[in-house]
Amino acid sequence: MIPPQEASARRREIEDKLKQEEETLSFIRDSLEKSDQLTKNMVSILSSFESRLMKLENSIIPVHKQTENLQRLQENVEKTLSCLDHVISYYHVASDTEKIIKEGPPGRLEEYLGSIAKIQKAVEYFQDNSPDSPELNKVKLLFERGKESLESEFRSLMTRHSKVVSPVLILDLISGDDDLEAQEDVTLEHLPESVLQDVIRISRWLVEYGRNQDFMNVYYQIRSSQLDRSIKGLKEHFHKSSSSSGVPYSPAIPNKRKDTPTKKPVKRPGTIRKAQNLLKQYSQHGLDGKKGGSNLIPLEGRDDMLDVETDAYIHCVSAFVKLAQSEYQLLADIIPEHHQKKTFDSLIQDALDGLMLEGENIVSAARKAIVRHDFSTVLTVFPILRHLKQTKPEFDQVLQGTAASTKNKLPGLITSMETIGAKALEDFADNIKNDPDKEYNMPKDGTVHELTSNAILFLQQLLDFQETAGAMLASQETSSSATSYSSEFSKRLLSTYICKVLGNLQLNLLSKSKVYEDPALSAIFLHNNYNYILKSLEKSELIQLVAVTQKTAERSYREHIEQQIQTYQRSWLKVTDYIAEKNLPVFQPGVKLRDKERQIIKERFKGFNDGLEELCKIQKAWAIPDTEQRDRIRQAQKTIVKETYGSFLQKFGSVPFTKNPEKYIKYGVEQVGDMIDRLFDTSA
């Protein structure tokens, strides 16, 4: 049972808690009432705000719409004013630009093109909006005048600034490909950079806006003239240089110090001069006779001119290729792409036709020279043809895209030169075979005939042009194998041709040798010519070319030479037969000679003396130009005669066959040797 005190305390505690809960409940109730009041107030405020917003919206929206309409009206007014200003400006274009158009574009191309652009826009406006207005005619007329001024400026710039390329610069350009020591590339500046840019802008405007292609004709005519003049200037340079110094020179590419340029000679192609120099060298070494030189030797003045003409033409061909390449690079910047090939074709025609005409003139001159049997002139075709064929790949590349007639010009010239060259080779071989035996033209001393030296000179020249000459011969072959001939095939043809010439020469020499009444002189003549041919073949390396088809040629010539030496030696038999053992009388030593025996000995001495004197007198005037051969023949003959005479003299020199021995024993053995040593020596 709970004590009364605790129960009382607990009751008070419960009462206190109840009181607190009541207070809390009262507080919550008051708070809810306040919250409801605040909510009612807020709802009232919001309702009022909504009402006011609706009233504001109803008032603002009409104002906004009105303002928007006003802004649109303002924009339309501004656009209208702008359009009016723009339209009005077209009516002022003519007056604003007339002065500039009248004064022309020189010195202010940018401003001029700007004025032309304004005029063009005015033309377009009036054509679209007022085609019948007088203003259209006015701006059209002004536009045409402006276009004509631009065309005139284009012509003026091209004419004033297009310069002929100097020969020295062309020679440097040509030699630049082969000059490994060149530190800088040789470049051509046909137009100053500022002028070039103006020309490009004008050409582009004329194409795009001017609808005009006449300026392209102006361009190719001006550049064509400069190209043609540049090449002709190079040719004149060669002629002037050759007349003053004999050899044209070209300054090398300048070093960094431009005040100290060096000079180098232009490379000269192999011409007949080289072969003639070889012939002179052989003459100095005793291979050429005193009267047997080639008839080409005295024609040095003419051959010098041929060399100059040949060199000039070859360099002009190379110059054309380089200058044409440069012209195309310039043209590509100025002329529209789809017109470039046609314009370039027209541009190069004059220069190309000039080269082709000169080439045909060379062919024509060669054809006339063949008729005259002047084969030294024909030789000029060889270096030219070789150069044309070497340059053909570059030619084809340069002419790529041009008309077929343009591309075919060089192949046509090459074919003409190959044909005339082949005819020259064939006619030369026939001429060697059929050269008449003219007695007055035969060397009286039996030295080398001019026909031999001419033939060797011609063949030596072919060494420098083996491939060219072989191709000439191959071009005339009709066999199927010749349609795509190889270098080996050409070499064999050339070897066969050389052997043919040498064979014809040998037959002709045999025929000519019969002109001599003395068989010994005939033998000396053939010996000299065969020896000259052999030594010339060996020294000029023709022998290797001959050996391609005739392996035994060298041995055959040596055998011919030995045969002629033996024939010559037989001429001394009429001398040595007098004192030969088989023809001498037999007598007993110590037994007095009979009159008949003494007479025989006298006749033997007299016959030997007379024969020796006669042969030495005659043969002293003969010639053997080759020192080695001359000494060899003398020594062999001296040995035979001295041995025979010495034996005879030993046997009969002390025999009393006469009272006047000095009358018959006129020469000692050594004297006989000395006399033979003076054979073939007109100065002795």
XYZ file of C-alpha atoms in Angstrom:
684
model
C 0.000 0.000 0.000
C 1.346 3.385 -1.081
C 2.041 5.692 1.780
C -0.085 8.819 1.876
C 2.871 11.153 1.398
C 4.049 9.513 -1.775
C 0.517 9.444 -3.140
C 0.128 13.118 -2.454
C 3.457 13.871 -4.110
C 2.647 11.894 -7.166
C -0.710 13.565 -7.520
C 0.942 16.941 -7.435
C 3.395 15.808 -10.059
C 0.595 14.648 -12.312
C -1.267 17.851 -11.815
C 1.803 19.841 -12.719
C 2.279 17.866 -15.908
C -1.372 18.261 -16.757
C -1.140 21.969 -16.245
C 1.910 22.140 -18.498
C 0.120 20.165 -21.219
C -2.832 22.485 -20.998
C -0.603 25.474 -21.356
C 1.085 23.871 -24.357
C -2.274 23.081 -25.903
C -3.393 26.633 -25.343
C -0.216 27.903 -27.032
C -0.756 25.682 -30.028
C -4.360 26.805 -30.317
C -3.328 30.436 -30.265
C -0.637 29.756 -32.862
C -3.092 28.064 -35.186
C -5.440 30.987 -34.910
C -2.644 33.383 -35.815
C -1.592 31.187 -38.711
C -5.116 31.094 -40.048
C -5.300 34.834 -39.802
C -1.981 35.247 -41.657
C -3.122 32.821 -44.359
C -6.293 34.772 -44.857
C -4.306 38.002 -45.098
C -1.870 36.447 -47.669
C -4.715 35.127 -49.777
C -6.256 38.533 -49.744
C -2.953 40.168 -50.819
C -2.402 37.652 -53.624
C -5.865 38.098 -54.883
C -5.354 41.821 -54.935
C -1.949 41.418 -56.766
C -3.503 39.151 -59.350
C -6.205 41.648 -59.969
C -3.704 44.439 -60.408
C -1.518 42.316 -62.774
C -4.468 41.622 -64.963
C -5.257 45.290 -65.082
C -1.536 46.056 -65.952
C -1.438 43.431 -68.670
C -4.619 44.755 -70.179
C -2.990 48.182 -70.249
C 0.607 47.206 -71.458
C -0.108 44.752 -74.301
C -1.762 47.331 -76.571
C 1.129 49.723 -75.899
C 3.694 46.995 -76.751
C 1.947 46.151 -79.981
C 1.803 49.776 -80.937
C 5.508 50.229 -80.159
C 6.387 47.157 -82.254
C 4.480 48.520 -85.189
C 6.264 51.827 -84.843
C 9.683 50.088 -84.824
C 8.779 48.114 -87.955
C 7.726 51.263 -89.673
C 11.004 52.912 -88.698
C 13.046 50.005 -90.081
C 11.126 50.100 -93.333
C 11.789 53.795 -93.637
C 15.520 53.260 -93.031
C 15.693 50.434 -95.585
C 13.856 52.524 -98.084
C 16.240 55.406 -97.544
C 19.230 53.023 -97.881
C 17.861 51.581 -101.109
C 17.267 55.057 -102.398
C 20.853 56.020 -101.550
C 22.122 52.832 -103.260
C 20.047 53.459 -106.363
C 21.023 57.098 -106.452
C 24.715 56.056 -106.179
C 24.422 54.166 -109.492
C 23.378 57.386 -111.148
C 26.570 59.010 -109.836
C 28.979 56.136 -110.805
C 29.653 57.563 -114.260
C 30.566 61.007 -112.988
C 32.582 59.609 -110.041
C 34.719 57.225 -112.138
C 34.941 58.989 -115.487
C 38.155 60.826 -114.628
C 39.920 57.697 -113.375
C 38.868 55.715 -116.436
C 39.978 58.500 -118.735
C 43.430 58.733 -117.112
C 43.945 54.964 -117.383
C 45.460 52.299 -115.077
C 49.203 53.088 -115.219
C 50.558 53.501 -111.703
C 47.255 52.822 -109.914
C 45.924 49.496 -111.085
C 44.236 48.695 -107.766
C 42.198 51.908 -107.776
C 41.416 51.487 -111.468
C 40.089 47.954 -111.008
C 37.967 49.211 -108.102
C 36.406 51.839 -110.356
C 35.779 49.265 -113.076
C 34.032 47.079 -110.489
C 31.704 49.962 -109.582
C 30.893 50.585 -113.232
C 30.228 46.898 -113.782
C 27.744 46.818 -110.888
C 25.990 49.904 -112.272
C 25.681 48.206 -115.653
C 24.151 45.141 -114.024
C 21.686 47.309 -112.028
C 20.423 49.305 -114.980
C 20.170 46.170 -117.138
C 17.960 44.525 -114.499
C 15.916 47.526 -113.409
C 16.013 50.176 -116.089
C 17.170 48.720 -119.405
C 15.863 51.698 -121.379
C 17.498 54.385 -119.268
C 20.199 56.630 -120.807
C 22.335 55.937 -117.748
C 22.773 52.314 -118.923
C 24.340 53.385 -122.205
C 26.589 55.795 -120.382
C 28.002 53.247 -117.919
C 28.248 50.621 -120.688
C 30.342 52.977 -122.771
C 32.495 53.757 -119.748
C 32.934 50.043 -119.013
C 34.067 49.323 -122.579
C 36.493 52.218 -122.438
C 37.883 50.861 -119.173
C 38.278 47.394 -120.655
C 40.119 48.798 -123.661
C 42.430 50.700 -121.327
C 43.202 47.493 -119.440
C 43.947 45.700 -122.718
C 46.175 48.589 -123.713
C 47.939 48.490 -120.345
C 48.467 44.729 -120.714
C 50.080 45.245 -124.109
C 52.142 48.169 -122.812
C 53.469 46.245 -119.797
C 54.347 43.207 -121.915
C 56.020 45.312 -124.599
C 58.013 47.576 -122.263
C 59.231 44.898 -119.882
C 59.713 41.871 -122.171
C 63.435 41.815 -122.917
C 65.555 39.647 -125.189
C 67.581 37.127 -123.157
C 71.290 37.860 -123.569
C 73.491 35.212 -125.249
C 75.754 35.059 -122.181
C 72.809 34.257 -119.917
C 71.515 31.649 -122.374
C 74.933 29.967 -122.492
C 75.043 29.892 -118.706
C 71.548 28.416 -118.687
C 72.553 25.714 -121.177
C 75.785 24.820 -119.394
C 74.088 24.860 -115.976
C 72.893 21.260 -116.396
C 76.404 19.915 -116.907
C 78.281 22.255 -114.597
C 78.667 20.298 -111.372
C 80.625 23.123 -109.782
C 77.846 25.642 -110.196
C 76.835 27.021 -106.833
C 73.652 28.702 -107.998
C 70.882 27.870 -110.438
C 70.618 30.135 -113.437
C 67.116 31.607 -113.520
C 65.452 33.862 -116.056
C 63.350 36.824 -114.969
C 61.286 37.664 -118.023
C 59.256 40.314 -116.165
C 59.937 42.202 -112.907
C 57.884 40.760 -110.054
C 55.717 43.873 -109.615
C 54.982 44.014 -113.333
C 54.246 40.282 -113.409
C 51.655 40.659 -110.639
C 49.961 43.527 -112.523
C 49.905 41.497 -115.726
C 48.403 38.529 -113.889
C 45.658 40.683 -112.311
C 44.788 42.276 -115.647
C 44.659 38.927 -117.446
C 42.427 37.412 -114.783
C 40.075 40.407 -114.929
C 39.902 40.288 -118.707
C 39.026 36.593 -118.603
C 36.529 36.776 -115.736
C 34.820 40.103 -116.371
C 36.023 41.372 -119.730
C 35.017 38.200 -121.587
C 38.004 38.890 -123.808
C 40.636 36.503 -125.205
C 42.373 38.946 -127.537
C 45.010 39.663 -124.906
C 46.212 36.059 -125.289
C 47.059 36.793 -128.924
C 48.876 39.927 -127.807
C 50.765 37.873 -125.228
C 51.960 35.136 -127.571
C 52.909 37.617 -130.313
C 55.104 39.656 -127.950
C 56.682 36.647 -126.228
C 57.114 34.822 -129.535
C 59.075 37.760 -130.910
C 61.324 37.847 -127.825
C 61.947 34.099 -127.969
C 62.836 34.226 -131.650
C 65.102 37.250 -131.178
C 66.848 35.622 -128.201
C 67.764 32.549 -130.242
C 68.875 34.619 -133.237
C 70.959 36.765 -130.881
C 72.734 33.638 -129.632
C 73.541 32.637 -133.211
C 74.939 36.095 -133.968
C 76.986 35.883 -130.768
C 78.689 32.739 -132.072
C 79.512 34.382 -135.386
C 80.901 37.527 -133.743
C 82.889 35.553 -131.170
C 84.352 33.268 -133.817
C 85.364 36.195 -136.008
C 87.086 37.985 -133.124
C 88.619 35.210 -131.043
C 87.810 31.997 -132.871
C 86.013 30.447 -129.880
C 82.872 31.791 -128.206
C 83.061 32.101 -124.438
C 80.426 32.135 -121.779
C 80.932 33.567 -118.300
C 80.456 30.971 -115.622
C 77.785 31.445 -113.035
C 79.040 34.306 -110.833
C 80.310 33.563 -107.367
C 78.921 35.339 -104.352
C 81.222 38.217 -105.228
C 79.561 39.386 -108.405
C 82.461 41.649 -109.300
C 84.764 38.724 -110.025
C 83.080 36.475 -112.598
C 85.138 33.698 -114.141
C 85.025 32.558 -117.737
C 84.781 29.150 -119.247
C 84.620 27.984 -122.864
C 81.403 26.682 -124.301
C 81.505 22.941 -124.822
C 82.051 22.285 -128.518
C 80.769 19.110 -130.127
C 83.033 16.782 -132.090
C 83.353 18.057 -135.658
C 85.695 17.471 -138.552
C 88.305 19.587 -136.811
C 89.113 16.716 -134.423
C 89.749 14.289 -137.273
C 91.973 16.797 -139.032
C 93.971 17.323 -135.852
C 94.459 13.578 -135.639
C 95.681 13.557 -139.216
C 98.174 16.325 -138.442
C 99.460 14.344 -135.469
C 99.994 11.345 -137.718
C 101.843 13.568 -140.167
C 104.196 14.686 -137.388
C 104.865 11.054 -136.522
C 105.760 10.200 -140.103
C 102.559 8.586 -141.295
C 101.615 11.160 -143.882
C 103.429 11.546 -147.158
C 104.859 14.729 -148.582
C 102.214 14.802 -151.302
C 99.659 12.425 -149.946
C 97.797 14.673 -147.511
C 94.057 14.913 -147.492
C 92.481 17.554 -149.638
C 90.543 18.575 -146.521
C 93.617 20.023 -144.876
C 93.888 23.214 -146.966
C 90.217 23.980 -146.309
C 90.677 24.994 -142.672
C 88.995 28.358 -143.169
C 85.908 26.763 -144.601
C 85.876 24.018 -141.967
C 86.188 26.618 -139.214
C 83.061 28.240 -140.584
C 81.335 24.857 -140.693
C 82.308 24.293 -137.062
C 80.905 27.667 -136.056
C 77.660 27.059 -137.934
C 77.357 23.598 -136.406
C 78.116 24.797 -132.876
C 75.740 27.717 -133.249
C 72.893 25.503 -134.446
C 73.440 22.912 -131.706
C 73.465 25.585 -129.016
C 70.394 27.249 -130.523
C 68.531 23.937 -130.283
C 69.449 23.620 -126.598
C 68.578 27.272 -126.065
C 65.141 26.744 -127.594
C 64.399 23.912 -125.160
C 65.476 25.918 -122.109
C 63.799 29.148 -123.179
C 60.590 27.324 -124.156
C 60.482 25.681 -120.729
C 60.906 29.077 -119.116
C 58.238 30.590 -121.367
C 55.739 27.930 -120.352
C 56.380 28.616 -116.663
C 55.702 32.318 -117.264
C 52.656 31.595 -119.406
C 51.151 29.286 -116.766
C 50.852 32.250 -114.362
C 49.255 34.593 -116.880
C 47.120 32.575 -119.302
C 44.042 30.575 -118.124
C 44.736 26.872 -117.846
C 42.432 25.727 -120.647
C 44.117 28.169 -123.064
C 47.738 27.503 -122.066
C 48.613 24.709 -124.505
C 47.148 26.487 -127.525
C 48.786 29.810 -126.633
C 52.124 28.087 -126.000
C 51.848 26.286 -129.336
C 51.392 29.618 -131.104
C 54.145 31.278 -129.047
C 56.914 28.843 -130.025
C 56.025 28.485 -133.720
C 58.293 31.202 -135.135
C 61.375 30.084 -133.183
C 60.674 26.396 -133.831
C 60.033 26.967 -137.535
C 63.275 28.935 -137.733
C 65.215 26.029 -136.212
C 63.510 23.483 -138.449
C 64.103 25.620 -141.560
C 67.771 25.986 -140.690
C 67.943 22.228 -140.126
C 66.366 21.582 -143.526
C 68.856 24.014 -145.054
C 71.642 21.932 -143.506
C 70.085 18.822 -145.051
C 69.799 20.613 -148.410
C 73.430 21.779 -148.215
C 74.486 18.217 -147.374
C 72.531 16.911 -150.349
C 74.321 19.352 -152.684
C 77.661 18.514 -151.067
C 77.092 14.820 -151.770
C 76.623 15.633 -155.448
C 79.953 17.525 -155.365
C 81.576 14.658 -153.388
C 82.332 17.215 -150.681
C 81.938 14.866 -147.730
C 83.570 17.181 -145.178
C 80.472 19.384 -145.442
C 78.203 16.368 -145.004
C 79.958 15.571 -141.726
C 78.281 18.582 -140.116
C 75.055 16.566 -140.109
C 76.505 14.023 -137.657
C 77.001 16.188 -134.532
C 73.723 17.982 -135.230
C 71.778 14.756 -135.614
C 73.355 13.297 -132.493
C 72.397 16.386 -130.510
C 68.852 16.420 -131.871
C 68.349 12.793 -130.839
C 69.848 13.437 -127.406
C 67.622 16.485 -126.947
C 64.457 14.827 -128.299
C 63.162 13.638 -124.864
C 63.322 17.223 -123.574
C 61.752 18.448 -126.813
C 58.885 15.987 -126.449
C 58.326 17.044 -122.857
C 58.304 20.736 -123.748
C 55.922 20.189 -126.678
C 53.562 17.984 -124.689
C 50.007 19.094 -125.335
C 50.803 21.036 -128.514
C 49.323 20.206 -131.909
C 50.440 17.034 -133.688
C 51.958 19.128 -136.497
C 54.171 20.864 -133.927
C 55.237 17.630 -132.254
C 56.131 16.010 -135.588
C 58.524 18.730 -136.747
C 61.587 17.476 -134.876
C 61.048 13.771 -135.721
C 60.634 14.819 -139.355
C 63.942 16.693 -139.311
C 65.679 13.764 -137.597
C 64.368 11.415 -140.284
C 65.587 13.760 -143.036
C 69.045 13.950 -141.465
C 69.244 10.188 -140.991
C 68.263 9.672 -144.619
C 70.766 12.176 -146.004
C 73.448 10.866 -143.642
C 72.883 7.305 -144.801
C 73.053 8.461 -148.427
C 76.296 10.303 -147.688
C 77.812 7.175 -146.170
C 76.753 5.054 -149.115
C 77.907 7.592 -151.712
C 81.223 8.004 -149.928
C 81.827 4.256 -150.101
C 80.930 4.274 -153.805
C 83.134 7.298 -154.412
C 86.083 5.520 -152.797
C 85.457 2.551 -155.063
C 84.991 4.517 -158.267
C 87.532 7.310 -157.837
C 89.177 7.527 -161.304
C 92.809 6.675 -161.875
C 94.173 10.057 -162.873
C 97.840 9.814 -163.732
C 98.519 13.459 -162.969
C 96.960 12.997 -159.547
C 99.256 10.153 -158.529
C 102.111 11.032 -156.126
C 105.338 10.753 -158.082
C 107.242 9.594 -154.981
C 104.805 6.781 -154.177
C 103.638 8.316 -150.918
C 100.142 8.127 -149.406
C 97.417 9.012 -151.911
C 94.963 11.746 -150.999
C 92.124 9.271 -151.491
C 93.560 7.170 -148.664
C 93.959 10.099 -146.288
C 90.469 11.316 -147.162
C 88.952 7.919 -146.514
C 90.761 7.484 -143.184
C 89.896 11.022 -142.165
C 86.237 10.353 -142.853
C 86.251 7.055 -140.967
C 88.079 8.599 -138.019
C 85.319 11.164 -137.797
C 82.753 8.395 -137.485
C 84.415 7.301 -134.236
C 82.842 10.255 -132.447
C 79.453 9.423 -133.939
C 79.340 5.636 -133.885
C 75.815 5.416 -132.519
C 74.574 8.161 -134.844
C 76.187 6.671 -137.952
C 74.998 3.181 -136.995
C 71.453 4.491 -136.579
C 71.686 6.152 -140.005
C 72.601 2.847 -141.599
C 69.985 0.952 -139.586
C 67.260 3.423 -140.592
C 67.722 2.340 -144.210
C 67.420 -1.372 -143.451
C 64.212 -2.964 -144.671
C 64.512 -6.164 -142.679
C 62.163 -6.785 -139.776
C 65.073 -6.867 -137.355
C 65.867 -3.259 -138.195
C 62.520 -1.919 -137.089
C 63.623 -2.014 -133.465
C 67.367 -2.143 -133.850
C 69.682 -2.322 -130.874
C 72.958 -0.532 -130.321
C 74.764 -3.817 -131.001
C 72.958 -4.144 -134.326
C 73.924 -0.570 -135.233
C 77.534 -1.233 -134.233
C 77.728 -4.277 -136.486
C 76.247 -2.309 -139.372
C 78.833 0.429 -138.889
C 81.639 -2.137 -138.685
C 80.403 -3.730 -141.896
C 80.287 -0.309 -143.544
C 83.849 0.573 -142.487
C 85.099 -2.757 -143.784
C 83.287 -2.040 -147.049
C 84.994 1.353 -147.373
C 88.396 -0.167 -146.594
C 87.758 -2.941 -149.112
C 86.764 -0.421 -151.786
C 89.833 1.635 -150.941
C 92.111 -1.368 -151.261
C 90.678 -2.284 -154.667
C 91.051 1.287 -155.887
C 94.627 1.521 -154.634
C 95.491 -1.686 -156.487
C 94.023 -0.174 -159.624
C 95.881 3.103 -159.130
C 99.189 1.346 -158.493
C 99.100 0.074 -162.053
C 99.603 3.641 -163.251
C 103.271 3.341 -162.246
C 105.478 1.789 -164.897
C 108.044 0.692 -162.309
C 106.743 -2.309 -160.292
C 109.008 -1.282 -157.382
C 107.436 2.177 -157.168
C 104.012 0.548 -157.392
C 105.001 -1.676 -154.444
C 106.265 1.334 -152.437
C 103.004 3.132 -153.194
C 100.887 0.215 -151.977
C 103.188 -0.309 -148.989
C 102.850 3.328 -147.926
C 99.098 3.309 -148.277
C 98.569 -0.025 -146.526
C 100.908 0.995 -143.742
C 99.164 4.355 -143.396
C 95.777 2.630 -143.201
C 96.946 0.119 -140.599
C 98.676 2.685 -138.367
C 95.719 5.035 -138.649
C 93.299 2.281 -137.698
C 95.403 1.386 -134.675
C 96.016 4.919 -133.468
C 92.399 6.017 -133.806
C 90.899 2.800 -132.355
C 89.108 2.126 -135.612
C 90.681 -1.318 -135.526
C 88.404 -2.338 -132.616
C 85.359 -1.312 -134.612
C 86.603 -3.164 -137.699
C 87.249 -6.260 -135.569
C 83.538 -6.496 -134.691
C 82.895 -8.119 -138.082
C 86.421 -8.790 -139.397
C 88.725 -10.330 -136.814
C 91.718 -10.805 -139.143
C 91.854 -7.287 -140.619
C 95.039 -6.294 -138.800
C 96.870 -9.488 -139.764
C 95.677 -9.136 -143.360
C 97.114 -5.617 -143.658
C 100.432 -6.741 -142.204
C 100.582 -9.539 -144.772
C 99.847 -7.072 -147.579
C 102.609 -4.786 -146.311
C 105.102 -7.658 -146.231
C 104.122 -8.707 -149.737
C 104.801 -5.212 -151.067
C 108.176 -5.081 -149.298
C 109.127 -8.346 -150.951
C 107.983 -7.030 -154.333
C 110.094 -3.925 -153.810
C 113.143 -5.989 -152.827
C 112.922 -7.865 -156.113
C 113.782 -4.607 -157.857
C 117.345 -5.037 -156.510
C 117.784 -8.424 -158.105
C 118.932 -6.786 -161.339
C 121.757 -5.300 -159.265
C 122.652 -8.255 -157.089
C 122.253 -10.776 -159.910
C 125.413 -9.328 -161.526
C 127.459 -10.333 -158.509
C 125.535 -13.391 -157.348
C 127.581 -16.532 -156.836
C 125.591 -18.523 -159.351
C 126.469 -16.130 -162.180
C 130.201 -15.808 -161.474
C 132.981 -17.507 -163.578
C 134.950 -20.340 -162.064
C 138.742 -20.056 -162.275
C 141.760 -21.649 -160.669
C 143.693 -19.548 -158.149
C 147.117 -18.514 -159.442
C 146.155 -19.278 -163.032
C 146.206 -16.356 -165.389
C 142.719 -15.258 -166.386
C 141.658 -15.534 -169.918
C 140.348 -12.535 -171.823
C 136.813 -13.899 -171.677
C 136.960 -14.316 -167.920
C 138.381 -10.835 -167.415
C 135.629 -9.431 -169.586
C 132.951 -11.228 -167.553
C 134.349 -9.808 -164.295
C 134.452 -6.325 -165.801
C 130.832 -6.691 -166.935
C 129.806 -7.854 -163.462
C 131.427 -4.857 -161.770
C 130.076 -2.471 -164.360
C 126.593 -3.945 -164.243
C 126.557 -3.733 -160.419
C 127.914 -0.167 -160.375
C 125.497 1.065 -163.033
C 122.535 -0.705 -161.443
C 123.411 0.574 -157.962
C 123.819 4.139 -159.183
C 120.617 4.011 -161.212
C 118.483 2.564 -158.384
C 119.902 4.926 -155.782
C 119.267 7.895 -158.032
C 115.689 6.837 -158.787
C 114.711 5.544 -155.359
C 116.197 8.474 -153.505
C 113.275 10.494 -154.863
C 110.743 7.977 -153.579
C 109.178 8.410 -150.162
C 108.416 6.184 -147.204
C 106.985 8.627 -144.621
C 106.920 6.109 -141.772
C 110.373 6.413 -140.191
C 110.235 2.941 -138.674
C 109.282 1.289 -141.944
C 111.786 3.362 -143.906
C 114.666 2.326 -141.629
C 113.530 -1.281 -141.672
C 113.395 -1.499 -145.466
C 116.714 0.278 -145.854
C 118.382 -2.006 -143.316
C 117.030 -5.185 -144.887
C 118.125 -4.106 -148.362
C 121.469 -2.880 -147.110
C 122.158 -6.220 -145.427
C 121.369 -8.206 -148.576
C 123.363 -5.979 -150.943
C 126.342 -5.544 -148.623
C 126.649 -9.269 -147.999
C 126.440 -10.109 -151.692
C 128.766 -7.283 -152.743
C 131.180 -7.989 -149.910
C 131.463 -11.627 -150.928
C 131.945 -10.643 -154.568
C 134.502 -7.997 -153.715
C 136.414 -10.334 -151.491
C 136.605 -12.883 -154.289
C 137.412 -10.597 -157.216
C 138.704 -7.416 -155.671
C 142.306 -8.612 -155.699
C 142.099 -10.497 -158.994
C 144.077 -8.809 -161.800
C 141.202 -8.549 -164.256
C 142.089 -5.019 -165.371
C 144.892 -2.505 -165.491
C 142.503 0.186 -164.120
C 140.814 -1.414 -161.078
C 139.500 1.957 -159.793
C 137.371 2.150 -162.939
C 135.459 -0.977 -161.908
C 135.904 -1.164 -158.153
C 134.250 2.208 -157.556
C 132.647 1.525 -154.169
C 133.612 -0.115 -150.957
C 131.142 -2.196 -148.985
C 130.447 0.606 -146.480
C 130.016 3.105 -149.306
C 127.352 0.874 -150.788
C 125.659 0.805 -147.371
C 125.808 4.593 -147.134
C 124.253 4.933 -150.573
C 121.357 2.661 -149.577
C 120.917 4.661 -146.362
C 120.149 7.677 -148.524
C 117.239 5.966 -150.262
C 113.770 7.581 -149.828
C 115.363 10.844 -148.762
C 115.083 13.735 -151.190
C 117.093 15.959 -148.874
C 120.136 13.656 -149.071
